[in-house]
Amino acid sequence: MNQTISPSSLQAEAVVVGGGPAGLMAAEQLARAGVAVHLFDAMPTVGRKFLLAGKGGLNLTHSEPFGAFAERYGPRQRWLQPLLQDFGAAELRAWALELGIETFVGTSGRVFPSDMKAAPLLRAWLQRLRALGVRFHMRHRWLGWDGQGGLRFQSPSGPVVVAASTVVLALGGASWARLGSDGAWVPLLAECGAPLAPLRPANCGFDVPAADAGETRREFLQEIMGRPPAPPVGWTRHFAERFAGQPFKSVAIAFNGRDGRAFCRRGEFVATATGVEGSLVYAVSALLRDEIEAHGSATFTVDLLPDHSPERVLAEVRHPRGSRSLSSHLKGRLGLDGIKMGLLHEQLGKDRLNDPQALAQAIKAVPVTVVAARPLDEAISTAGGVAFEGLDTHLMLQARPGVFCAGEMLDWEAPTGGYLLTACMATGVRAGQGAARWAGAVMAGSDPAA
Ligand SMILES: Cc1cc2nc3c(=O)[nH]c(=O)nc-3n(C[C@H](O)[C@H](O)[C@H](O)COP(=O)(O)OP(=O)(O)OC[C@H]3O[C@@H](n4cnc5c(N)ncnc54)[C@H](O)[C@@H]3O)c2cc1C
């Protein structure tokens, strides 16, 4: 039998579902406004992805000027800018400081807690939330609404229905499902009429096409499978065995999309067994993903020696090498070896490797084609979700008054660099404040929609 928890007996004036940074921030706003908040999460503990983010150094936000910061949200800038004006990088740093967490600006302009970790910040935050009276209900998976508008949960002690006039959903995207955000909310919100953009990987890796993806083999597979096979992917076995997991350091990636968008930046990325990943690839990932979706593949170029002019590279390649092998010549004259040489071997045939002009050109712009984004579950973040067009300025669902949405489940995307957490927090603040006003009006017996 369903256990019904009435808002009066539990004082569930407001419910937050999802205990990631967006949900915790919404709960904080509600609790600060004097609303009794119950926070539900499917996992045994809150903030699991936030803690994972802290493993490589928690990049809380970015110190660049506001205009540049807001542009990172691309086409969603117009929706997010007002929220970031209220709660942006400076407010986030001040908020962390209030929790006793000092932050610093790294050389790249990224902002980190001084110990780089997420755990002390989360501990202090949860302490504050408990002190404000937020009640946590873990291992409660939200399953949708019942016929009376109650929130249905699956809990360790069986089904639970919670009646609440004010709800904030902060259910995350759909990457790293084992940490809680699995995107299972999509059909639940679709059913209630919320406009949704398909969930897609963002800040993700890519697969290169297999070197031996011969047409005959594909035709044969299509014949026996009755459908076209997924294109085989991956480097040659030799390259994968020698270089998977190794970084391309001090390189630059350039990409010109057929939709007119262009990218050119220095940094580093990593070769995987089947393709590429890492910070520089994540930075161009939205463009590559969109190009693959539209045209089936995307080709970017890698400048293996961005500090060398093309003329210098050509001169060094042409320099007489006597009896030296090509590899030791390039290592001696240009410092090219390891994975950089491996990529040249992988991408150029023997003839082009031995043609100084073609080789010099490739060193400055070796093309790498990618044919598939890695699966959403592996991505750092998720694009798509609840469309802003279906929300009011307080992020309340027009299709479901009293239900607010925040965080990565909204339809926006941004590169890494602290922009993800900042927008999660900013939307948590906005939704939490809107929810607090709504709950206040309900409690006062006035029309919350007025
Ligand atoms: C490896 C990695 C590193 C990252 N590093 C950074 C970084 O340094 N800087 C940065 O800005 N961003 C970083 N991010 C991204 C950032 O962590 C996320 O954008 C952020 O956590 C999203 O917050 P959220 O509150 O929207 O969702 P989440 O943090 O995903 O939280 C959603 C919560 O909802 C719960 N939930 C989901 N469905 C249900 C349900 N049906 N019922 C009940 N509960 C449910 C989940 O259990 C989860 O606790 C990183 C991400 C990854 C994967």
Short mmCIF file of C-alpha atoms and ligand atoms in Angstrom, two decimals:
data_model
loop_
_atom_site.label_atom_id
_atom_site.label_comp_id
_atom_site.label_asym_id
_atom_site.label_seq_id
_atom_site.Cartn_x
_atom_site.Cartn_y
_atom_site.Cartn_z
CA MET A 1 0.00 0.00 0.00
CA ASN A 2 1.18 3.50 -0.76
CA GLN A 3 2.39 5.50 2.21
CA THR A 4 1.00 9.04 1.88
CA ILE A 5 2.96 11.77 3.60
CA SER A 6 0.81 14.85 3.90
CA PRO A 7 2.58 18.22 3.69
CA SER A 8 0.96 19.31 6.95
CA SER A 9 2.13 16.37 9.05
CA LEU A 10 5.60 16.53 7.50
CA GLN A 11 5.54 20.26 6.85
CA ALA A 12 6.49 19.44 3.26
CA GLU A 13 5.70 22.92 2.14
CA ALA A 14 8.24 22.36 -0.59
CA VAL A 15 9.99 19.38 -2.08
CA VAL A 16 13.29 19.31 -3.94
CA VAL A 17 14.02 16.20 -5.96
CA GLY A 18 17.71 15.71 -6.74
CA GLY A 19 20.59 16.48 -4.39
CA GLY A 20 23.25 17.63 -6.83
CA PRO A 21 24.55 21.21 -6.68
CA ALA A 22 21.43 22.61 -8.39
CA GLY A 23 19.00 20.89 -6.00
CA LEU A 24 21.05 21.73 -2.91
CA MET A 25 21.18 25.37 -3.99
CA ALA A 26 17.41 25.45 -4.56
CA ALA A 27 16.87 23.87 -1.13
CA GLU A 28 19.11 26.54 0.42
CA GLN A 29 17.06 29.35 -1.14
CA LEU A 30 13.80 27.80 0.04
CA ALA A 31 15.07 27.15 3.56
CA ARG A 32 16.54 30.67 3.85
CA ALA A 33 13.10 32.02 2.94
CA GLY A 34 11.64 30.09 5.88
CA VAL A 35 10.02 27.33 3.84
CA ALA A 36 10.19 23.79 5.26
CA VAL A 37 12.02 21.78 2.60
CA HIS A 38 12.19 18.05 2.06
CA LEU A 39 14.92 16.92 -0.32
CA PHE A 40 14.64 13.52 -1.98
CA ASP A 41 17.36 11.70 -3.88
CA ALA A 42 17.52 8.24 -5.44
CA MET A 43 21.07 7.64 -4.24
CA PRO A 44 22.25 6.77 -0.71
CA THR A 45 24.07 10.15 -0.46
CA VAL A 46 23.79 13.50 -2.21
CA GLY A 47 26.31 15.31 -4.42
CA ARG A 48 28.00 12.26 -5.93
CA LYS A 49 28.84 13.87 -9.28
CA PHE A 50 29.94 17.02 -7.47
CA LEU A 51 32.37 14.90 -5.43
CA LEU A 52 33.62 13.21 -8.60
CA ALA A 53 34.16 16.64 -10.14
CA GLY A 54 36.41 17.36 -7.16
CA LYS A 55 38.68 14.43 -7.94
CA GLY A 56 40.56 16.20 -10.71
CA GLY A 57 40.40 19.58 -8.89
CA LEU A 58 36.98 21.16 -8.42
CA ASN A 59 36.71 23.90 -11.02
CA LEU A 60 33.95 25.98 -9.41
CA THR A 61 33.77 28.86 -11.85
CA HIS A 62 35.84 31.13 -14.09
CA SER A 63 37.29 34.58 -13.49
CA GLU A 64 36.98 36.01 -17.02
CA PRO A 65 34.91 39.19 -17.56
CA PHE A 66 31.15 38.74 -17.43
CA GLY A 67 30.55 39.28 -21.16
CA ALA A 68 32.99 36.55 -22.18
CA PHE A 69 31.67 34.31 -19.41
CA ALA A 70 28.07 34.61 -20.54
CA GLU A 71 29.03 33.89 -24.17
CA ARG A 72 30.19 30.41 -23.15
CA TYR A 73 26.54 29.35 -23.07
CA GLY A 74 26.21 29.91 -26.82
CA PRO A 75 22.61 30.04 -28.03
CA ARG A 76 21.30 29.71 -24.44
CA GLN A 77 23.12 32.87 -23.32
CA ARG A 78 19.97 34.96 -23.63
CA TRP A 79 18.18 32.72 -21.13
CA LEU A 80 21.04 32.25 -18.69
CA GLN A 81 22.55 35.74 -18.69
CA PRO A 82 19.96 37.28 -16.34
CA LEU A 83 20.40 34.38 -13.94
CA LEU A 84 24.19 34.70 -14.05
CA GLN A 85 23.86 38.43 -13.42
CA ASP A 86 22.13 37.54 -10.15
CA PHE A 87 24.41 34.66 -9.26
CA GLY A 88 27.60 34.43 -11.30
CA ALA A 89 31.26 33.78 -10.66
CA ALA A 90 31.71 36.51 -8.01
CA GLU A 91 28.58 35.49 -6.09
CA LEU A 92 29.60 31.85 -6.23
CA ARG A 93 33.03 32.63 -4.78
CA ALA A 94 31.47 34.76 -2.05
CA TRP A 95 29.00 31.99 -1.27
CA ALA A 96 31.84 29.45 -0.97
CA LEU A 97 33.75 31.82 1.30
CA GLU A 98 30.71 32.08 3.58
CA LEU A 99 30.98 28.31 3.91
CA GLY A 100 34.62 28.77 4.94
CA ILE A 101 35.99 27.71 1.54
CA GLU A 102 38.55 30.09 0.09
CA THR A 103 39.04 30.05 -3.67
CA PHE A 104 41.88 31.01 -5.97
CA VAL A 105 42.25 31.86 -9.65
CA GLY A 106 44.51 29.43 -11.51
CA THR A 107 46.82 30.43 -14.36
CA SER A 108 44.09 29.68 -16.92
CA GLY A 109 41.60 31.95 -15.13
CA ARG A 110 39.70 28.99 -13.71
CA VAL A 111 38.58 29.24 -10.09
CA PHE A 112 39.17 26.42 -7.60
CA PRO A 113 38.76 25.96 -3.83
CA SER A 114 42.19 26.51 -2.29
CA ASP A 115 42.50 22.80 -1.47
CA MET A 116 41.06 21.89 -4.94
CA LYS A 117 38.60 19.51 -3.26
CA ALA A 118 34.82 19.16 -3.31
CA ALA A 119 34.34 17.15 -0.10
CA PRO A 120 35.03 19.91 2.47
CA LEU A 121 32.73 22.30 0.58
CA LEU A 122 29.95 19.71 0.37
CA ARG A 123 30.35 18.84 4.07
CA ALA A 124 30.06 22.49 5.12
CA TRP A 125 27.12 23.01 2.75
CA LEU A 126 25.16 20.03 4.09
CA GLN A 127 25.83 21.20 7.64
CA ARG A 128 24.38 24.58 6.74
CA LEU A 129 21.34 23.02 5.06
CA ARG A 130 20.64 20.80 8.07
CA ALA A 131 20.97 23.82 10.35
CA LEU A 132 18.43 25.60 8.15
CA GLY A 133 16.06 22.68 8.67
CA VAL A 134 16.30 20.91 5.30
CA ARG A 135 15.19 17.28 5.71
CA PHE A 136 16.96 14.70 3.55
CA HIS A 137 15.27 11.54 2.24
CA MET A 138 17.82 9.33 0.56
CA ARG A 139 17.18 6.24 -1.58
CA HIS A 140 13.89 7.79 -2.73
CA ARG A 141 13.58 7.48 -6.50
CA TRP A 142 11.01 9.81 -8.02
CA LEU A 143 8.72 7.96 -10.44
CA GLY A 144 6.35 10.72 -11.56
CA TRP A 145 2.99 12.06 -10.38
CA ASP A 146 -0.09 10.13 -9.30
CA GLY A 147 -3.63 11.02 -10.37
CA GLN A 148 -3.98 13.58 -7.55
CA GLY A 149 -0.74 15.37 -8.37
CA GLY A 150 1.23 13.68 -5.59
CA LEU A 151 4.90 12.87 -6.14
CA ARG A 152 5.43 9.12 -6.37
CA PHE A 153 8.66 7.72 -4.93
CA GLN A 154 10.12 4.27 -4.66
CA SER A 155 11.81 3.99 -1.26
CA PRO A 156 13.52 1.12 0.58
CA SER A 157 10.33 0.71 2.61
CA GLY A 158 8.09 0.66 -0.46
CA PRO A 159 6.14 3.21 -2.53
CA VAL A 160 5.69 6.67 -1.04
CA VAL A 161 3.46 9.51 -2.28
CA VAL A 162 4.28 13.05 -1.23
CA ALA A 163 1.80 15.87 -1.68
CA ALA A 164 3.45 19.26 -2.12
CA SER A 165 2.28 22.42 -3.83
CA THR A 166 5.84 23.51 -4.55
CA VAL A 167 8.43 21.27 -6.17
CA VAL A 168 11.89 21.83 -7.56
CA LEU A 169 13.19 19.14 -9.90
CA ALA A 170 16.99 19.10 -10.18
CA LEU A 171 17.55 15.65 -11.61
CA GLY A 172 20.76 16.25 -13.56
CA GLY A 173 21.58 15.17 -17.10
CA ALA A 174 22.20 11.62 -18.21
CA SER A 175 25.92 11.04 -17.97
CA TRP A 176 27.65 8.90 -15.36
CA ALA A 177 24.33 7.21 -14.52
CA ARG A 178 25.96 5.26 -11.71
CA LEU A 179 26.26 8.53 -9.78
CA GLY A 180 22.50 9.11 -9.96
CA SER A 181 21.64 11.21 -13.01
CA ASP A 182 20.30 8.72 -15.54
CA GLY A 183 17.82 10.81 -17.55
CA ALA A 184 14.92 8.54 -16.52
CA TRP A 185 12.92 11.73 -15.90
CA VAL A 186 12.62 12.47 -19.63
CA PRO A 187 9.40 10.46 -20.29
CA LEU A 188 7.91 11.73 -17.00
CA LEU A 189 8.27 15.35 -18.05
CA ALA A 190 7.32 14.62 -21.65
CA GLU A 191 4.09 13.12 -20.37
CA CYS A 192 3.18 16.29 -18.51
CA GLY A 193 3.72 18.36 -21.65
CA ALA A 194 7.09 19.96 -20.91
CA PRO A 195 8.99 20.81 -24.13
CA LEU A 196 12.18 18.77 -24.24
CA ALA A 197 15.26 18.80 -26.46
CA PRO A 198 16.86 15.35 -26.93
CA LEU A 199 19.67 14.60 -24.46
CA ARG A 200 23.08 14.50 -26.16
CA PRO A 201 26.66 14.12 -24.98
CA ALA A 202 28.55 17.36 -24.28
CA ASN A 203 32.22 17.70 -23.35
CA CYS A 204 32.73 14.23 -24.70
CA GLY A 205 35.28 12.07 -26.50
CA PHE A 206 35.02 10.78 -30.08
CA ASP A 207 35.78 7.67 -32.09
CA VAL A 208 37.89 7.70 -35.22
CA PRO A 209 36.85 5.42 -38.11
CA ALA A 210 38.59 2.08 -38.21
CA ALA A 211 41.52 2.00 -40.58
CA ASP A 212 40.27 -1.29 -42.06
CA ALA A 213 36.59 -0.39 -42.50
CA GLY A 214 36.46 -1.85 -45.99
CA GLU A 215 33.26 -1.57 -48.02
CA THR A 216 33.19 -5.29 -48.80
CA ARG A 217 33.25 -6.17 -45.13
CA ARG A 218 30.46 -3.66 -44.41
CA GLU A 219 28.34 -5.03 -47.25
CA PHE A 220 28.85 -8.57 -45.98
CA LEU A 221 27.87 -7.55 -42.43
CA GLN A 222 24.81 -5.71 -43.73
CA GLU A 223 23.77 -8.85 -45.60
CA ILE A 224 24.00 -11.15 -42.59
CA MET A 225 22.64 -8.60 -40.08
CA GLY A 226 19.84 -7.29 -42.32
CA ARG A 227 20.82 -3.70 -41.44
CA PRO A 228 23.87 -1.52 -41.92
CA PRO A 229 26.47 -2.29 -39.23
CA ALA A 230 27.63 0.48 -36.93
CA PRO A 231 30.78 1.77 -38.59
CA PRO A 232 33.80 0.03 -37.09
CA VAL A 233 35.91 2.47 -35.12
CA GLY A 234 39.39 2.74 -33.73
CA TRP A 235 43.02 3.41 -34.49
CA THR A 236 45.19 0.70 -36.00
CA ARG A 237 46.03 -1.96 -33.48
CA HIS A 238 49.67 -0.81 -33.51
CA PHE A 239 48.75 2.79 -32.61
CA ALA A 240 46.15 1.80 -30.00
CA GLU A 241 48.51 -0.63 -28.27
CA ARG A 242 51.36 1.83 -28.14
CA PHE A 243 49.60 5.13 -27.52
CA ALA A 244 46.11 4.67 -25.99
CA GLY A 245 46.02 6.71 -22.80
CA GLN A 246 48.91 8.96 -23.83
CA PRO A 247 48.55 12.74 -24.14
CA PHE A 248 49.24 15.02 -27.09
CA LYS A 249 50.88 17.90 -25.24
CA SER A 250 51.37 21.48 -26.47
CA VAL A 251 49.36 21.05 -29.65
CA ALA A 252 46.58 23.09 -31.24
CA ILE A 253 43.31 21.89 -32.75
CA ALA A 254 41.61 23.74 -35.60
CA PHE A 255 38.15 22.99 -36.93
CA ASN A 256 35.96 24.71 -39.50
CA GLY A 257 32.40 23.43 -39.39
CA ARG A 258 30.23 23.33 -42.49
CA ASP A 259 27.74 25.42 -40.48
CA GLY A 260 30.28 28.27 -40.41
CA ARG A 261 31.41 27.80 -36.80
CA ALA A 262 35.16 27.67 -36.33
CA PHE A 263 37.50 26.66 -33.53
CA CYS A 264 41.24 27.06 -33.03
CA ARG A 265 42.91 26.62 -29.67
CA ARG A 266 46.05 25.30 -28.03
CA GLY A 267 46.02 22.73 -25.28
CA GLU A 268 46.25 19.01 -24.86
CA PHE A 269 44.18 15.94 -25.47
CA VAL A 270 44.52 12.21 -25.08
CA ALA A 271 44.41 9.26 -27.46
CA THR A 272 42.02 6.51 -26.38
CA ALA A 273 41.84 2.97 -27.76
CA THR A 274 39.23 4.09 -30.27
CA GLY A 275 39.72 7.82 -30.68
CA VAL A 276 40.31 11.00 -28.72
CA GLU A 277 39.22 12.69 -25.48
CA GLY A 278 40.54 15.27 -23.02
CA SER A 279 40.23 18.98 -22.40
CA LEU A 280 41.06 20.32 -25.89
CA VAL A 281 38.71 17.80 -27.53
CA TYR A 282 35.96 18.64 -25.00
CA ALA A 283 36.37 22.30 -25.91
CA VAL A 284 35.55 21.61 -29.58
CA SER A 285 33.16 18.73 -28.84
CA ALA A 286 29.85 20.57 -29.41
CA LEU A 287 30.99 21.58 -32.91
CA LEU A 288 32.27 18.09 -33.76
CA ARG A 289 29.11 16.45 -32.39
CA ASP A 290 26.84 18.74 -34.41
CA GLU A 291 28.90 18.22 -37.57
CA ILE A 292 28.74 14.42 -37.16
CA GLU A 293 24.98 14.59 -36.61
CA ALA A 294 24.54 16.65 -39.75
CA HIS A 295 27.12 15.06 -42.05
CA GLY A 296 28.19 11.71 -40.57
CA SER A 297 31.76 12.73 -39.76
CA ALA A 298 33.89 15.68 -38.73
CA THR A 299 37.52 16.37 -39.54
CA PHE A 300 39.72 18.60 -37.43
CA THR A 301 43.42 19.26 -37.81
CA VAL A 302 46.12 19.04 -35.20
CA ASP A 303 49.09 21.39 -35.25
CA LEU A 304 51.77 19.23 -33.65
CA LEU A 305 54.20 22.17 -33.32
CA PRO A 306 52.18 25.35 -32.77
CA ASP A 307 55.31 27.30 -31.76
CA HIS A 308 56.97 26.64 -35.13
CA SER A 309 56.08 28.51 -38.31
CA PRO A 310 55.24 26.40 -41.40
CA GLU A 311 58.39 27.77 -43.07
CA ARG A 312 60.61 26.66 -40.21
CA VAL A 313 59.02 23.22 -40.15
CA LEU A 314 59.51 22.82 -43.90
CA ALA A 315 63.14 23.97 -43.65
CA GLU A 316 63.86 21.49 -40.86
CA VAL A 317 62.12 18.62 -42.64
CA ARG A 318 64.09 19.41 -45.83
CA HIS A 319 67.41 19.68 -44.00
CA PRO A 320 69.69 16.94 -45.34
CA ARG A 321 69.49 13.96 -43.00
CA GLY A 322 72.36 11.85 -44.33
CA SER A 323 72.07 8.28 -43.15
CA ARG A 324 69.72 9.13 -40.25
CA SER A 325 66.24 7.58 -40.23
CA LEU A 326 63.29 9.93 -40.74
CA SER A 327 62.26 9.43 -37.10
CA SER A 328 65.61 10.40 -35.64
CA HIS A 329 65.85 13.30 -38.11
CA LEU A 330 62.47 14.72 -36.98
CA LYS A 331 63.29 14.09 -33.35
CA GLY A 332 66.67 15.80 -33.66
CA ARG A 333 65.55 18.81 -35.74
CA LEU A 334 62.00 19.36 -34.43
CA GLY A 335 61.70 17.38 -31.19
CA LEU A 336 58.95 15.26 -32.74
CA ASP A 337 58.66 11.77 -31.32
CA GLY A 338 56.36 9.41 -29.40
CA ILE A 339 52.65 9.84 -29.98
CA LYS A 340 53.13 12.82 -32.32
CA MET A 341 55.24 10.70 -34.66
CA GLY A 342 52.76 7.87 -34.12
CA LEU A 343 49.92 10.07 -35.38
CA LEU A 344 51.90 11.08 -38.46
CA HIS A 345 52.56 7.42 -39.24
CA GLU A 346 48.89 6.61 -38.60
CA GLN A 347 47.50 9.34 -40.82
CA LEU A 348 50.03 9.59 -43.68
CA GLY A 349 50.90 6.80 -46.04
CA LYS A 350 54.54 5.93 -46.61
CA ASP A 351 54.69 8.08 -49.75
CA ARG A 352 53.47 11.22 -48.00
CA LEU A 353 55.76 10.63 -45.04
CA ASN A 354 58.68 10.67 -47.45
CA ASP A 355 57.47 13.78 -49.28
CA PRO A 356 58.98 16.75 -47.35
CA GLN A 357 56.26 19.16 -48.48
CA ALA A 358 53.39 16.84 -47.48
CA LEU A 359 55.10 15.88 -44.24
CA ALA A 360 55.75 19.50 -43.22
CA GLN A 361 52.15 20.36 -44.03
CA ALA A 362 50.90 17.46 -41.91
CA ILE A 363 53.08 18.42 -38.95
CA LYS A 364 51.30 21.79 -38.95
CA ALA A 365 47.83 20.39 -39.72
CA VAL A 366 47.44 16.65 -39.54
CA PRO A 367 43.80 15.80 -40.24
CA VAL A 368 41.89 13.59 -37.81
CA THR A 369 38.40 12.43 -38.76
CA VAL A 370 35.90 11.41 -36.09
CA VAL A 371 32.69 9.54 -36.84
CA ALA A 372 30.90 9.17 -33.51
CA ALA A 373 30.67 10.91 -30.17
CA ARG A 374 31.32 8.56 -27.27
CA PRO A 375 28.13 7.43 -25.49
CA LEU A 376 26.28 9.96 -23.33
CA ASP A 377 27.00 8.02 -20.15
CA GLU A 378 30.74 8.71 -20.59
CA ALA A 379 30.35 12.43 -21.21
CA ILE A 380 31.28 15.12 -18.71
CA SER A 381 27.91 16.77 -19.23
CA THR A 382 24.62 16.60 -21.10
CA ALA A 383 23.20 18.89 -23.75
CA GLY A 384 19.43 19.04 -24.26
CA GLY A 385 16.71 18.72 -21.63
CA VAL A 386 13.83 20.92 -20.52
CA ALA A 387 13.56 23.79 -23.01
CA PHE A 388 13.60 27.34 -21.61
CA GLU A 389 10.63 28.09 -23.86
CA GLY A 390 8.52 25.89 -21.56
CA LEU A 391 9.56 27.73 -18.38
CA ASP A 392 8.73 31.10 -16.92
CA THR A 393 11.41 33.51 -15.70
CA HIS A 394 11.55 31.65 -12.37
CA LEU A 395 12.15 28.37 -14.22
CA MET A 396 8.66 27.14 -13.41
CA LEU A 397 7.13 24.69 -15.88
CA GLN A 398 4.28 26.36 -17.72
CA ALA A 399 2.79 22.89 -18.20
CA ARG A 400 2.86 22.19 -14.45
CA PRO A 401 2.48 25.29 -12.24
CA GLY A 402 4.31 24.95 -8.93
CA VAL A 403 7.01 22.71 -10.46
CA PHE A 404 10.38 24.37 -11.04
CA CYS A 405 13.43 22.92 -12.83
CA ALA A 406 17.13 23.59 -12.28
CA GLY A 407 20.61 22.42 -13.22
CA GLU A 408 21.86 20.23 -15.99
CA MET A 409 18.39 18.88 -16.78
CA LEU A 410 17.67 22.21 -18.49
CA ASP A 411 18.48 22.61 -22.19
CA TRP A 412 21.83 24.39 -22.13
CA GLU A 413 25.42 23.36 -22.55
CA ALA A 414 28.78 24.95 -21.88
CA PRO A 415 32.43 23.98 -22.07
CA THR A 416 34.39 22.84 -19.03
CA GLY A 417 36.06 25.62 -17.08
CA GLY A 418 33.62 26.04 -14.19
CA TYR A 419 30.74 27.11 -16.47
CA LEU A 420 28.76 23.94 -15.75
CA LEU A 421 28.69 24.27 -11.98
CA THR A 422 28.11 28.02 -12.15
CA ALA A 423 25.00 27.59 -14.32
CA CYS A 424 23.76 24.71 -12.14
CA MET A 425 24.07 26.96 -9.08
CA ALA A 426 22.59 30.00 -10.84
CA THR A 427 19.55 28.02 -12.01
CA GLY A 428 19.27 26.49 -8.52
CA VAL A 429 19.18 29.99 -7.02
CA ARG A 430 16.58 31.21 -9.51
CA ALA A 431 14.34 28.14 -9.23
CA GLY A 432 14.70 28.08 -5.43
CA GLN A 433 13.75 31.73 -5.09
CA GLY A 434 10.79 31.29 -7.44
CA ALA A 435 9.71 28.21 -5.51
CA ALA A 436 10.02 30.10 -2.21
CA ARG A 437 7.70 32.84 -3.52
CA TRP A 438 5.25 30.25 -4.78
CA ALA A 439 5.29 28.31 -1.48
CA GLY A 440 4.93 31.58 0.46
CA ALA A 441 1.83 32.52 -1.51
CA VAL A 442 0.31 29.05 -1.06
CA MET A 443 0.96 29.20 2.70
CA ALA A 444 -0.55 32.68 2.90
CA GLY A 445 -3.62 31.43 1.09
CA SER A 446 -3.15 33.82 -1.83
CA ASP A 447 -3.01 32.92 -5.51
CA PRO A 448 0.62 31.91 -6.19
CA ALA A 449 0.24 32.56 -9.90
CA ALA A 450 -0.87 36.15 -9.37
C1 LIG B 1 34.09 13.62 -14.26
C2 LIG B 1 33.35 14.94 -14.14
C3 LIG B 1 34.04 16.07 -13.74
C4 LIG B 1 33.38 17.30 -13.66
N1 LIG B 1 34.08 18.40 -13.25
C5 LIG B 1 33.47 19.60 -13.24
C6 LIG B 1 34.18 20.77 -12.83
O1 LIG B 1 35.34 20.70 -12.39
N2 LIG B 1 33.53 21.98 -12.92
C7 LIG B 1 32.24 22.08 -13.36
O2 LIG B 1 31.72 23.21 -13.45
N3 LIG B 1 31.52 20.98 -13.67
C8 LIG B 1 32.11 19.75 -13.62
N4 LIG B 1 31.39 18.64 -13.94
C9 LIG B 1 29.95 18.79 -14.24
C10 LIG B 1 29.12 18.97 -12.95
O3 LIG B 1 29.52 18.02 -11.97
C11 LIG B 1 27.63 18.81 -13.28
O4 LIG B 1 27.29 19.75 -14.29
C12 LIG B 1 26.75 19.04 -12.06
O5 LIG B 1 27.02 18.10 -11.04
C13 LIG B 1 25.27 18.96 -12.43
O6 LIG B 1 24.53 19.31 -11.30
P1 LIG B 1 22.98 18.97 -11.16
O7 LIG B 1 22.63 19.31 -9.75
O8 LIG B 1 22.22 19.57 -12.25
O9 LIG B 1 22.90 17.38 -11.36
P2 LIG B 1 23.65 16.18 -10.62
O10 LIG B 1 24.86 16.63 -9.93
O11 LIG B 1 23.78 15.12 -11.67
O12 LIG B 1 22.60 15.72 -9.52
C14 LIG B 1 21.35 15.17 -9.87
C15 LIG B 1 20.81 14.41 -8.67
O13 LIG B 1 19.49 13.99 -8.97
C16 LIG B 1 19.32 12.67 -8.48
N5 LIG B 1 18.27 12.03 -9.26
C17 LIG B 1 18.24 11.84 -10.61
N6 LIG B 1 17.10 11.23 -10.96
C18 LIG B 1 16.38 11.04 -9.82
C19 LIG B 1 15.11 10.48 -9.54
N7 LIG B 1 14.33 9.98 -10.50
N8 LIG B 1 14.67 10.45 -8.26
C20 LIG B 1 15.44 10.98 -7.26
N9 LIG B 1 16.66 11.51 -7.47
C21 LIG B 1 17.12 11.55 -8.75
C22 LIG B 1 20.67 12.03 -8.65
O14 LIG B 1 20.83 10.92 -7.79
C23 LIG B 1 21.62 13.17 -8.34
O15 LIG B 1 21.97 13.20 -6.97
C24 LIG B 1 32.01 17.39 -13.99
C25 LIG B 1 31.30 16.25 -14.36
C26 LIG B 1 31.96 15.03 -14.43
C27 LIG B 1 31.19 13.79 -14.86
#
